[in-house]
One Martini backbone bead per residue (centre of mass of N, CA, C, O) as a GRO file, in nm:
protein
  289
    1MET     BB    1  -4.427   0.476  -2.238
    2SER     BB    2  -4.495   0.143  -2.238
    3LEU     BB    3  -4.674  -0.069  -2.499
    4ALA     BB    4  -4.632  -0.287  -2.314
    5VAL     BB    5  -4.885  -0.567  -2.236
    6PHE     BB    6  -4.912  -0.744  -1.895
    7PRO     BB    7  -5.096  -0.904  -1.729
    8ALA     BB    8  -5.178  -1.034  -1.409
    9TRP     BB    9  -5.025  -1.321  -1.560
   10SER     BB   10  -4.807  -1.582  -1.585
   11TRP     BB   11  -4.680  -1.785  -1.771
   12ASN     BB   12  -4.704  -2.123  -1.730
   13ARG     BB   13  -4.580  -2.439  -1.708
   14SER     BB   14  -4.851  -2.601  -1.724
   15TRP     BB   15  -4.933  -2.512  -1.983
   16LEU     BB   16  -4.705  -2.570  -2.161
   17GLY     BB   17  -4.709  -2.889  -2.105
   18ARG     BB   18  -4.986  -2.908  -2.237
   19ALA     BB   19  -4.902  -2.800  -2.542
   20GLY     BB   20  -4.659  -2.903  -2.637
   21LEU     BB   21  -4.639  -2.992  -2.984
   22ALA     BB   22  -4.885  -2.848  -3.107
   23ALA     BB   23  -4.795  -2.575  -3.193
   24ALA     BB   24  -4.708  -2.712  -3.490
   25CYS     BB   25  -5.019  -2.682  -3.590
   26LEU     BB   26  -4.992  -2.384  -3.613
   27VAL     BB   27  -5.100  -2.139  -3.865
   28LEU     BB   28  -4.942  -1.845  -3.991
   29ALA     BB   29  -5.029  -1.544  -4.117
   30PRO     BB   30  -4.956  -1.249  -4.250
   31ALA     BB   31  -4.953  -0.929  -4.223
   32ASP     BB   32  -5.044  -0.621  -4.300
   33ALA     BB   33  -4.992  -0.330  -4.350
   34ALA     BB   34  -5.062  -0.019  -4.264
   35ARG     BB   35  -5.386   0.120  -4.315
   36ALA     BB   36  -5.652   0.274  -4.462
   37SER     BB   37  -5.897   0.145  -4.236
   38ASP     BB   38  -6.136  -0.073  -4.042
   39ALA     BB   39  -5.931  -0.324  -4.090
   40SER     BB   40  -5.754  -0.578  -4.066
   41SER     BB   41  -5.601  -0.879  -4.147
   42TRP     BB   42  -5.615  -1.171  -4.069
   43ASP     BB   43  -5.430  -1.378  -3.796
   44GLY     BB   44  -5.371  -1.741  -3.865
   45GLY     BB   45  -5.617  -2.000  -3.836
   46LEU     BB   46  -5.854  -2.233  -3.784
   47ARG     BB   47  -5.872  -2.192  -3.464
   48ALA     BB   48  -5.733  -1.891  -3.482
   49ALA     BB   49  -5.781  -1.532  -3.485
   50VAL     BB   50  -5.662  -1.186  -3.564
   51ARG     BB   51  -5.771  -0.843  -3.530
   52LEU     BB   52  -5.825  -0.518  -3.638
   53ILE     BB   53  -6.042  -0.270  -3.524
   54ALA     BB   54  -6.244   0.029  -3.583
   55GLY     BB   55  -6.354   0.324  -3.471
   56THR     BB   56  -6.491   0.628  -3.315
   57PRO     BB   57  -6.405   0.875  -3.173
   58ARG     BB   58  -6.354   1.043  -2.871
   59ARG     BB   59  -6.419   1.267  -2.595
   60GLU     BB   60  -6.195   1.425  -2.337
   61GLY     BB   61  -6.249   1.698  -2.312
   62SER     BB   62  -5.936   1.794  -2.483
   63ALA     BB   63  -5.941   1.488  -2.578
   64THR     BB   64  -5.858   1.233  -2.827
   65ILE     BB   65  -5.993   0.924  -2.853
   66HIS     BB   66  -5.934   0.626  -2.976
   67ARG     BB   67  -6.103   0.353  -3.139
   68ALA     BB   68  -6.077   0.003  -3.071
   69GLY     BB   69  -5.995  -0.347  -3.167
   70VAL     BB   70  -5.956  -0.713  -3.077
   71GLU     BB   71  -6.023  -0.962  -3.287
   72PHE     BB   72  -6.177  -1.284  -3.236
   73ARG     BB   73  -6.135  -1.612  -3.408
   74LEU     BB   74  -6.300  -1.920  -3.290
   75ALA     BB   75  -6.344  -2.214  -3.275
   76HIS     BB   76  -6.524  -2.478  -3.224
   77GLY     BB   77  -6.432  -2.544  -2.875
   78TRP     BB   78  -6.257  -2.280  -2.823
   79LYS     BB   79  -6.024  -2.111  -2.618
   80THR     BB   80  -5.963  -1.842  -2.407
   81TYR     BB   81  -5.813  -1.556  -2.206
   82TRP     BB   82  -5.813  -1.361  -1.963
   83ARG     BB   83  -5.622  -1.181  -1.748
   84TYR     BB   84  -5.720  -1.402  -1.543
   85PRO     BB   85  -5.749  -1.753  -1.589
   86GLY     BB   86  -5.698  -1.914  -1.323
   87ASP     BB   87  -5.586  -2.236  -1.295
   88SER     BB   88  -5.561  -2.216  -1.606
   89GLY     BB   89  -5.357  -2.056  -1.841
   90LEU     BB   90  -5.315  -1.781  -2.082
   91PRO     BB   91  -5.298  -1.454  -2.140
   92PRO     BB   92  -5.274  -1.209  -2.298
   93ARG     BB   93  -5.038  -1.042  -2.485
   94PHE     BB   94  -4.930  -0.695  -2.558
   95ASP     BB   95  -4.767  -0.525  -2.844
   96PHE     BB   96  -4.727  -0.168  -2.939
   97THR     BB   97  -4.433  -0.039  -3.008
   98GLY     BB   98  -4.455   0.013  -3.338
   99SER     BB   99  -4.607   0.253  -3.294
  100GLU     BB  100  -4.765   0.549  -3.420
  101ASN     BB  101  -4.886   0.812  -3.262
  102VAL     BB  102  -4.844   0.697  -2.956
  103LYS     BB  103  -4.879   0.710  -2.603
  104ALA     BB  104  -5.149   0.505  -2.529
  105VAL     BB  105  -5.289   0.207  -2.412
  106THR     BB  106  -5.615   0.055  -2.349
  107ILE     BB  107  -5.755  -0.223  -2.190
  108ARG     BB  108  -6.061  -0.390  -2.229
  109TRP     BB  109  -6.284  -0.580  -2.047
  110PRO     BB  110  -6.493  -0.819  -2.101
  111ALA     BB  111  -6.699  -1.024  -1.967
  112PRO     BB  112  -6.636  -1.325  -1.876
  113ARG     BB  113  -6.618  -1.672  -1.814
  114ARG     BB  114  -6.673  -1.980  -1.718
  115LEU     BB  115  -6.437  -2.278  -1.718
  116ASP     BB  116  -6.485  -2.606  -1.747
  117ASP     BB  117  -6.234  -2.899  -1.678
  118GLU     BB  118  -6.013  -3.116  -1.630
  119ALA     BB  119  -5.803  -2.865  -1.554
  120GLY     BB  120  -6.033  -2.700  -1.445
  121THR     BB  121  -6.071  -2.347  -1.381
  122SER     BB  122  -6.153  -2.104  -1.596
  123ILE     BB  123  -6.098  -1.764  -1.772
  124GLY     BB  124  -6.309  -1.654  -2.057
  125TYR     BB  125  -6.339  -1.737  -2.409
  126SER     BB  126  -6.548  -1.757  -2.717
  127GLY     BB  127  -6.554  -1.751  -3.010
  128ASP     BB  128  -6.651  -1.429  -3.106
  129PHE     BB  129  -6.463  -1.132  -3.015
  130VAL     BB  130  -6.385  -0.828  -2.839
  131LEU     BB  131  -6.098  -0.588  -2.734
  132PRO     BB  132  -6.121  -0.297  -2.635
  133LEU     BB  133  -5.964   0.027  -2.722
  134ASP     BB  134  -5.752   0.284  -2.616
  135ILE     BB  135  -5.612   0.573  -2.784
  136TRP     BB  136  -5.339   0.789  -2.725
  137PRO     BB  137  -5.221   1.049  -2.879
  138GLN     BB  138  -4.987   1.267  -2.940
  139ASP     BB  139  -5.150   1.372  -3.222
  140ALA     BB  140  -5.458   1.460  -3.290
  141ALA     BB  141  -5.411   1.565  -3.587
  142GLN     BB  142  -5.299   1.279  -3.648
  143PRO     BB  143  -5.263   0.983  -3.731
  144VAL     BB  144  -5.276   0.630  -3.663
  145ALA     BB  145  -5.016   0.361  -3.617
  146LEU     BB  146  -5.126   0.067  -3.550
  147ARG     BB  147  -4.926  -0.200  -3.371
  148LEU     BB  148  -4.946  -0.592  -3.320
  149ARG     BB  149  -4.846  -0.786  -3.086
  150ILE     BB  150  -4.953  -1.141  -3.002
  151ASP     BB  151  -5.004  -1.349  -2.716
  152TYR     BB  152  -5.183  -1.654  -2.717
  153GLY     BB  153  -5.409  -1.899  -2.568
  154ILE     BB  154  -5.551  -2.233  -2.670
  155CYS     BB  155  -5.852  -2.433  -2.613
  156GLU     BB  156  -5.930  -2.772  -2.588
  157LYS     BB  157  -5.766  -3.055  -2.544
  158LEU     BB  158  -5.547  -2.900  -2.665
  159CYS     BB  159  -5.273  -2.647  -2.604
  160ILE     BB  160  -5.193  -2.322  -2.774
  161PRO     BB  161  -4.963  -2.131  -2.880
  162ALA     BB  162  -5.032  -1.807  -2.992
  163GLU     BB  163  -5.014  -1.565  -3.284
  164GLY     BB  164  -4.985  -1.219  -3.376
  165LYS     BB  165  -5.052  -0.962  -3.642
  166ALA     BB  166  -5.139  -0.595  -3.650
  167GLU     BB  167  -5.237  -0.311  -3.892
  168LEU     BB  168  -5.355   0.019  -3.827
  169ARG     BB  169  -5.513   0.312  -3.965
  170LEU     BB  170  -5.619   0.603  -3.761
  171THR     BB  171  -5.844   0.866  -3.881
  172GLY     BB  172  -6.167   0.907  -3.783
  173ALA     BB  173  -6.335   0.765  -3.957
  174ALA     BB  174  -6.566   0.591  -4.019
  175SER     BB  175  -6.711   0.273  -3.920
  176ARG     BB  176  -6.847  -0.063  -3.963
  177HIS     BB  177  -6.746  -0.140  -3.644
  178ALA     BB  178  -6.888   0.040  -3.434
  179GLU     BB  179  -7.100  -0.129  -3.327
  180ARG     BB  180  -6.964  -0.379  -3.224
  181LEU     BB  181  -6.761  -0.252  -3.031
  182ALA     BB  182  -6.980  -0.139  -2.844
  183THR     BB  183  -7.102  -0.401  -2.739
  184PHE     BB  184  -6.830  -0.449  -2.584
  185GLU     BB  185  -6.811  -0.220  -2.421
  186ALA     BB  186  -7.076  -0.274  -2.271
  187ARG     BB  187  -6.923  -0.567  -2.137
  188VAL     BB  188  -6.763  -0.378  -1.948
  189PRO     BB  189  -6.747  -0.338  -1.631
  190ARG     BB  190  -6.848  -0.155  -1.378
  191ALA     BB  191  -6.777   0.068  -1.121
  192ALA     BB  192  -6.833  -0.061  -0.817
  193ARG     BB  193  -6.950  -0.073  -0.455
  194LEU     BB  194  -6.962  -0.198  -0.163
  195GLY     BB  195  -7.306  -0.210  -0.057
  196GLU     BB  196  -7.452  -0.141  -0.298
  197ALA     BB  197  -7.719  -0.085  -0.487
  198GLY     BB  198  -7.894  -0.297  -0.713
  199ALA     BB  199  -7.930  -0.571  -0.953
  200LEU     BB  200  -7.594  -0.583  -0.935
  201ALA     BB  201  -7.455  -0.677  -0.628
  202ILE     BB  202  -7.220  -0.643  -0.333
  203ARG     BB  203  -7.333  -0.646  -0.037
  204THR     BB  204  -7.127  -0.847   0.113
  205ALA     BB  205  -6.790  -0.907   0.300
  206ARG     BB  206  -6.634  -1.181   0.442
  207ARG     BB  207  -6.438  -1.317   0.697
  208GLU     BB  208  -6.339  -1.680   0.744
  209GLY     BB  209  -6.067  -1.731   0.804
  210ASP     BB  210  -5.948  -1.866   0.482
  211ARG     BB  211  -6.206  -1.714   0.393
  212MET     BB  212  -6.459  -1.583   0.149
  213LEU     BB  213  -6.762  -1.400   0.183
  214LEU     BB  214  -7.020  -1.361  -0.068
  215ASP     BB  215  -7.306  -1.122  -0.125
  216VAL     BB  216  -7.554  -1.149  -0.408
  217ALA     BB  217  -7.713  -0.957  -0.622
  218ALA     BB  218  -7.966  -1.048  -0.864
  219PRO     BB  219  -8.149  -1.104  -1.135
  220ALA     BB  220  -8.394  -1.276  -1.182
  221GLY     BB  221  -8.264  -1.590  -1.314
  222ALA     BB  222  -7.958  -1.529  -1.299
  223LYS     BB  223  -7.638  -1.608  -1.383
  224VAL     BB  224  -7.374  -1.623  -1.161
  225GLU     BB  225  -7.034  -1.479  -1.175
  226LEU     BB  226  -6.705  -1.507  -1.004
  227PHE     BB  227  -6.404  -1.298  -0.972
  228ALA     BB  228  -6.079  -1.315  -0.842
  229GLU     BB  229  -5.840  -1.063  -0.755
  230GLY     BB  230  -5.558  -0.957  -0.680
  231PRO     BB  231  -5.290  -0.695  -0.588
  232SER     BB  232  -5.122  -0.892  -0.781
  233ALA     BB  233  -4.974  -1.083  -1.004
  234ASP     BB  234  -4.884  -1.318  -0.753
  235TRP     BB  235  -5.182  -1.400  -0.755
  236ALA     BB  236  -5.376  -1.702  -0.692
  237LEU     BB  237  -5.697  -1.724  -0.718
  238PRO     BB  238  -5.994  -1.861  -0.652
  239VAL     BB  239  -6.269  -1.962  -0.775
  240PRO     BB  240  -6.570  -1.886  -0.697
  241GLY     BB  241  -6.841  -2.037  -0.521
  242PRO     BB  242  -7.118  -2.158  -0.446
  243VAL     BB  243  -7.332  -2.140  -0.144
  244PRO     BB  244  -7.500  -2.169   0.142
  245GLY     BB  245  -7.665  -1.898   0.352
  246ALA     BB  246  -7.852  -1.690   0.199
  247SER     BB  247  -8.027  -1.459   0.186
  248ASP     BB  248  -8.318  -1.342   0.045
  249GLY     BB  249  -8.217  -1.262  -0.303
  250LEU     BB  250  -7.943  -1.418  -0.262
  251ALA     BB  251  -7.599  -1.496  -0.328
  252ARG     BB  252  -7.337  -1.720  -0.243
  253PHE     BB  253  -6.985  -1.678  -0.214
  254ALA     BB  254  -6.677  -1.886  -0.211
  255PHE     BB  255  -6.308  -1.856  -0.105
  256LYS     BB  256  -5.996  -1.905  -0.074
  257LEU     BB  257  -5.692  -1.800   0.075
  258ASP     BB  258  -5.506  -1.883  -0.221
  259GLY     BB  259  -5.234  -1.804  -0.375
  260LEU     BB  260  -4.993  -1.686  -0.249
  261PRO     BB  261  -4.731  -1.557  -0.193
  262PRO     BB  262  -4.447  -1.571  -0.052
  263GLY     BB  263  -4.516  -1.411   0.255
  264ALA     BB  264  -4.794  -1.339   0.228
  265THR     BB  265  -5.082  -1.143   0.338
  266PRO     BB  266  -5.438  -1.093   0.359
  267ASP     BB  267  -5.411  -0.857   0.547
  268GLY     BB  268  -5.535  -0.564   0.413
  269ALA     BB  269  -5.616  -0.655   0.130
  270THR     BB  270  -5.723  -0.574  -0.216
  271LEU     BB  271  -5.966  -0.690  -0.389
  272THR     BB  272  -6.104  -0.808  -0.718
  273ILE     BB  273  -6.443  -0.807  -0.816
  274THR     BB  274  -6.626  -1.001  -1.040
  275ALA     BB  275  -6.956  -0.982  -1.184
  276VAL     BB  276  -7.178  -1.184  -1.330
  277ALA     BB  277  -7.524  -1.123  -1.513
  278GLY     BB  278  -7.529  -1.169  -1.821
  279ASP     BB  279  -7.498  -0.839  -1.916
  280ALA     BB  280  -7.406  -0.795  -1.648
  281ALA     BB  281  -7.129  -0.577  -1.489
  282ILE     BB  282  -6.883  -0.589  -1.201
  283GLU     BB  283  -6.643  -0.386  -1.027
  284VAL     BB  284  -6.504  -0.470  -0.692
  285PRO     BB  285  -6.360  -0.322  -0.417
  286VAL     BB  286  -6.200  -0.568  -0.153
  287PRO     BB  287  -6.149  -0.602   0.147
  288ILE     BB  288  -5.947  -0.741   0.411
  289PRO     BB  289  -5.970  -0.784   0.732
   0.00000   0.00000   0.00000
């Protein structure tokens, strides 16, 4: 199994045009070699840096799964992107192929935020945050040497392609970062079904011509954000926005069925809708009629 992880969105030409020569301003520091610790060194510059942090392993049946995270540190006013960036931006690209005793790595994405600027609406993160990782070792009795190379984009007024390296030896020992990692694991949207009850739920979804309408239940007073992903990497759907017309206690969102790959039809496709309200988040498969 390949340990190179590329989210469902390609690095697009328009974003690289915005980056221009600003990439020359980003100074990177080399990462330390893998070592028995609960965190790697930071790798990056004044605007952004990344490192690996360790958590404590967990058991799933007879399997041992190591827990870790990619921790980001962004300067005030800077942002980076979710697995699907929205109108513009670059999602992180991860490469773990230099790792030892690693069979597979799963990236778990905490709930993102809607980010509006003059370039449009993007989806991502700001400040300091962690992307949790689940690591399946080839031999659970041996330590894991996790080696990461990452390419990611950061934006303020200028957009800059950034990169980093980090190495960390995972032994299963207690980690001082376990609580911080657990905080961001708790922000990963839970799997939910269309039409189910709950404080946060997508109650209905229907198609009207070239747009989708979704009615969402959310805790009273909570700001609700919705994000739509297509069934494959070459779909580039707009970010859903609020519209009037919902029943009492619900919020209605709409988006056009735009950004499909050439020759594709939305008929019968299944979208992934992520709903975020405060600390609650769900991920719901939504079929298009």
